[in-house]
Amino acid sequence: MSKINVEEAKAFRVDEHFQIADVDPSATPGLDGEDDIDEAFGHHDDDLENLQEMLYANSRADNAEAGSVLLVLQGMDTSGKGGIVRHVIGATMDLQGVKVRAFGAPTEEERAHDFLWRFEPHVPEPGMISVFDRSHYEDVLVQRVKQMAPPEEIERRYGAIVEWENKLVERGVKIIKIMPHISREFQAENLKERILREDKHWKYNPGDIDDRRLWSQYMAAYQVAMTRTSTDAAPWYCIPSDNKDYCRTVVKTLMYDALKSLNLSWPDADFDPEVELERLANS
Amino acid sequence: MSKINVEEAKAFRVDEHFQIADVDPSATPGLDGEDDIDEAFGHHDDDLENLQEMLYANSRADNAEAGSVLLVLQGMDTSGKGGIVRHVIGATMDLQGVKVRAFGAPTEEERAHDFLWRFEPHVPEPGMISVFDRSHYEDVLVQRVKQMAPPEEIERRYGAIVEWENKLVERGVKIIKIMPHISREFQAENLKERILREDKHWKYNPGDIDDRRLWSQYMAAYQVAMTRTSTDAAPWYCIPSDNKDYCRTVVKTLMYDALKSLNLSWPDADFDPEVELERLANS
């Protein structure tokens, strides 16, 4: 049976030798053709469903030690962030245990605070999964590319992010950071579809073209941001995504590994089953 | 092809002649046997997915006229509220456009306000779907059965609920109220499973037996609450639910009808496609 195993998925991890230019967005390593990808796509679904139910059960049982998962999605327009939310998270998990938060430009109030302030309330509580659709990395990506903050402030932020994420990890939050990496050519196809199709118009923003014109500057900003903030505690994965199902398959595998690593078990009963069976029989 | 059509689903609507004792929780009208139910279960999935995407597109386009949907789930323990969230809502809809809120006992702060106060912030915004897993009806159900509020206050609440819901409907909120109706015998089976199975313990609460002992009082409270608050604007549906897939199939059909009735269309493009194609070509 075709699948992406955990080791293969972790091969996309960003380390100190990482060069974004070395990643071929159209590659599908480990899987050969659509049938293979289709088969691998569903491989971890049952495990994801079961593990997430167990995680959520711990949330409901107020187990403060349960751990939680934060999935950060950060990529260029049309790279498939929304599709990951829908087809990886939505399709396999109980939405009662998942919170998805899309981050746009900060409000005036948010801008008046440190850049991390607006993200803190959305850190997952024990037993929960949070997904950031765009994230605190906007503050070192678009803000760097468009020079929305002074260079020394951008510089400060890399360290601040690592420190903040380390603190979250100490609190039991498992962090996975994903860059779905698409080619400039694939983005052109996607944008064209959004411009032409009535049912895709709502996903299109003329500003997308402005960002597209800054493609190489964005790649440089991703290169710096990912290498400086990919830590053992909170690694980055740069995943080829011209084939969206391939990327989603890899993300499923990484989510599976993250949930496994929490060493979950079903919460202990806070009642005596014998007693309750008796009460039920007499009710 | 087996299905439940909209008229069949609406036959479960609570009207002035409604008697809860007349509803057989084990019936599956319109569908005959598991195969039939299985087939009908998936009948509206594509429509639900597409309509909800269109609804959410309007939310993203800030269309204040888009309308929204509020699904209220209120039933006895183990009646399948969580399963509706998972298998009706989660399985067909993009969780970015859905908010699920489970309501437990009110906090001290909440008790200091009018009973409706804590629900108002969770009314869906235009383009969104909200699900209440338990709801403002707790205040005329458990509170009536357990005499947690004086009779005249309970009495006042029926009218207050109708008034509040009417106001929401005027604001464009489509309200569907579901009581998944199970038999006392079926509940015993479900509770036994929760007591015995390690992976179900987290769903069990010894208080469930206390409520079970008050079954007939609860049925009387549901009878009054549903008949007094089932309006054209915000109807109640009492759906046989000993067969959970049957109930879910009916709820899917009602959700389909609600989404259809919003007369949605894709938001207009706020850009000129010709211009944007040109910009894309030159980018």
mmCIF file of N, CA and C in Angstrom, chain B residues 75-81 134 180 182-183 186-192 194 203-204 208 215 241 244:
data_model
loop_
_atom_site.group_PDB
_atom_site.id
_atom_site.type_symbol
_atom_site.label_atom_id
_atom_site.label_comp_id
_atom_site.label_asym_id
_atom_site.label_seq_id
_atom_site.Cartn_x
_atom_site.Cartn_y
_atom_site.Cartn_z
ATOM 1 N N GLY B 75 -31.201 17.711 23.138
ATOM 2 C CA GLY B 75 -31.788 16.389 23.337
ATOM 3 C C GLY B 75 -31.252 15.767 24.614
ATOM 4 N N MET B 76 -31.803 14.624 24.977
ATOM 5 C CA MET B 76 -31.363 13.911 26.174
ATOM 6 C C MET B 76 -29.924 13.412 25.983
ATOM 7 N N ASP B 77 -29.269 13.033 27.088
ATOM 8 C CA ASP B 77 -27.919 12.472 26.993
ATOM 9 C C ASP B 77 -27.903 11.279 26.054
ATOM 10 N N THR B 78 -26.872 11.171 25.266
ATOM 11 C CA THR B 78 -26.625 10.095 24.284
ATOM 12 C C THR B 78 -27.603 10.127 23.100
ATOM 13 N N SER B 79 -28.291 11.249 22.902
ATOM 14 C CA SER B 79 -29.245 11.289 21.784
ATOM 15 C C SER B 79 -28.555 11.546 20.447
ATOM 16 N N GLY B 80 -27.258 11.873 20.472
ATOM 17 C CA GLY B 80 -26.526 11.971 19.211
ATOM 18 C C GLY B 80 -26.242 13.395 18.753
ATOM 19 N N LYS B 81 -26.202 14.333 19.682
ATOM 20 C CA LYS B 81 -25.897 15.715 19.306
ATOM 21 C C LYS B 81 -24.471 15.814 18.737
ATOM 22 N N ARG B 134 -26.533 21.885 22.883
ATOM 23 C CA ARG B 134 -27.307 22.439 23.989
ATOM 24 C C ARG B 134 -27.374 23.960 23.785
ATOM 25 N N PRO B 180 -33.157 15.517 18.720
ATOM 26 C CA PRO B 180 -32.984 14.100 18.355
ATOM 27 C C PRO B 180 -33.654 13.301 19.477
ATOM 28 N N ILE B 182 -34.721 10.047 21.362
ATOM 29 C CA ILE B 182 -34.405 8.622 21.570
ATOM 30 C C ILE B 182 -35.343 8.034 22.629
ATOM 31 N N SER B 183 -35.425 6.707 22.609
ATOM 32 C CA SER B 183 -36.232 6.023 23.622
ATOM 33 C C SER B 183 -35.401 5.837 24.891
ATOM 34 N N PHE B 186 -33.131 2.831 24.485
ATOM 35 C CA PHE B 186 -31.927 3.075 23.687
ATOM 36 C C PHE B 186 -30.902 3.846 24.520
ATOM 37 N N GLN B 187 -31.378 4.772 25.329
ATOM 38 C CA GLN B 187 -30.443 5.505 26.182
ATOM 39 C C GLN B 187 -29.719 4.557 27.138
ATOM 40 N N ALA B 188 -30.445 3.572 27.665
ATOM 41 C CA ALA B 188 -29.818 2.620 28.592
ATOM 42 C C ALA B 188 -28.665 1.881 27.910
ATOM 43 N N GLU B 189 -28.895 1.441 26.677
ATOM 44 C CA GLU B 189 -27.813 0.769 25.914
ATOM 45 C C GLU B 189 -26.608 1.686 25.755
ATOM 46 N N ASN B 190 -26.893 2.929 25.386
ATOM 47 C CA ASN B 190 -25.795 3.880 25.156
ATOM 48 C C ASN B 190 -25.020 4.169 26.436
ATOM 49 N N LEU B 191 -25.736 4.354 27.517
ATOM 50 C CA LEU B 191 -25.061 4.658 28.789
ATOM 51 C C LEU B 191 -24.225 3.461 29.244
ATOM 52 N N LYS B 192 -24.768 2.272 29.035
ATOM 53 C CA LYS B 192 -24.022 1.065 29.413
ATOM 54 C C LYS B 192 -22.686 1.007 28.668
ATOM 55 N N ARG B 194 -21.040 3.510 27.502
ATOM 56 C CA ARG B 194 -20.141 4.554 28.024
ATOM 57 C C ARG B 194 -19.536 4.157 29.375
ATOM 58 N N LYS B 203 -17.241 10.402 27.915
ATOM 59 C CA LYS B 203 -18.562 10.943 27.567
ATOM 60 C C LYS B 203 -19.593 10.689 28.669
ATOM 61 N N TYR B 204 -19.188 9.970 29.714
ATOM 62 C CA TYR B 204 -20.142 9.589 30.748
ATOM 63 C C TYR B 204 -20.026 10.473 31.982
ATOM 64 N N ASP B 208 -25.806 11.829 34.523
ATOM 65 C CA ASP B 208 -26.691 11.372 33.442
ATOM 66 C C ASP B 208 -27.800 10.463 33.977
ATOM 67 N N TRP B 215 -36.911 11.193 33.451
ATOM 68 C CA TRP B 215 -37.252 11.111 32.009
ATOM 69 C C TRP B 215 -38.626 11.707 31.692
ATOM 70 N N SER B 241 -34.532 9.063 16.656
ATOM 71 C CA SER B 241 -33.070 8.984 16.642
ATOM 72 C C SER B 241 -32.497 7.722 17.263
ATOM 73 N N LYS B 244 -29.306 6.423 14.586
ATOM 74 C CA LYS B 244 -28.647 7.728 14.508
ATOM 75 C C LYS B 244 -28.445 8.200 13.072
#
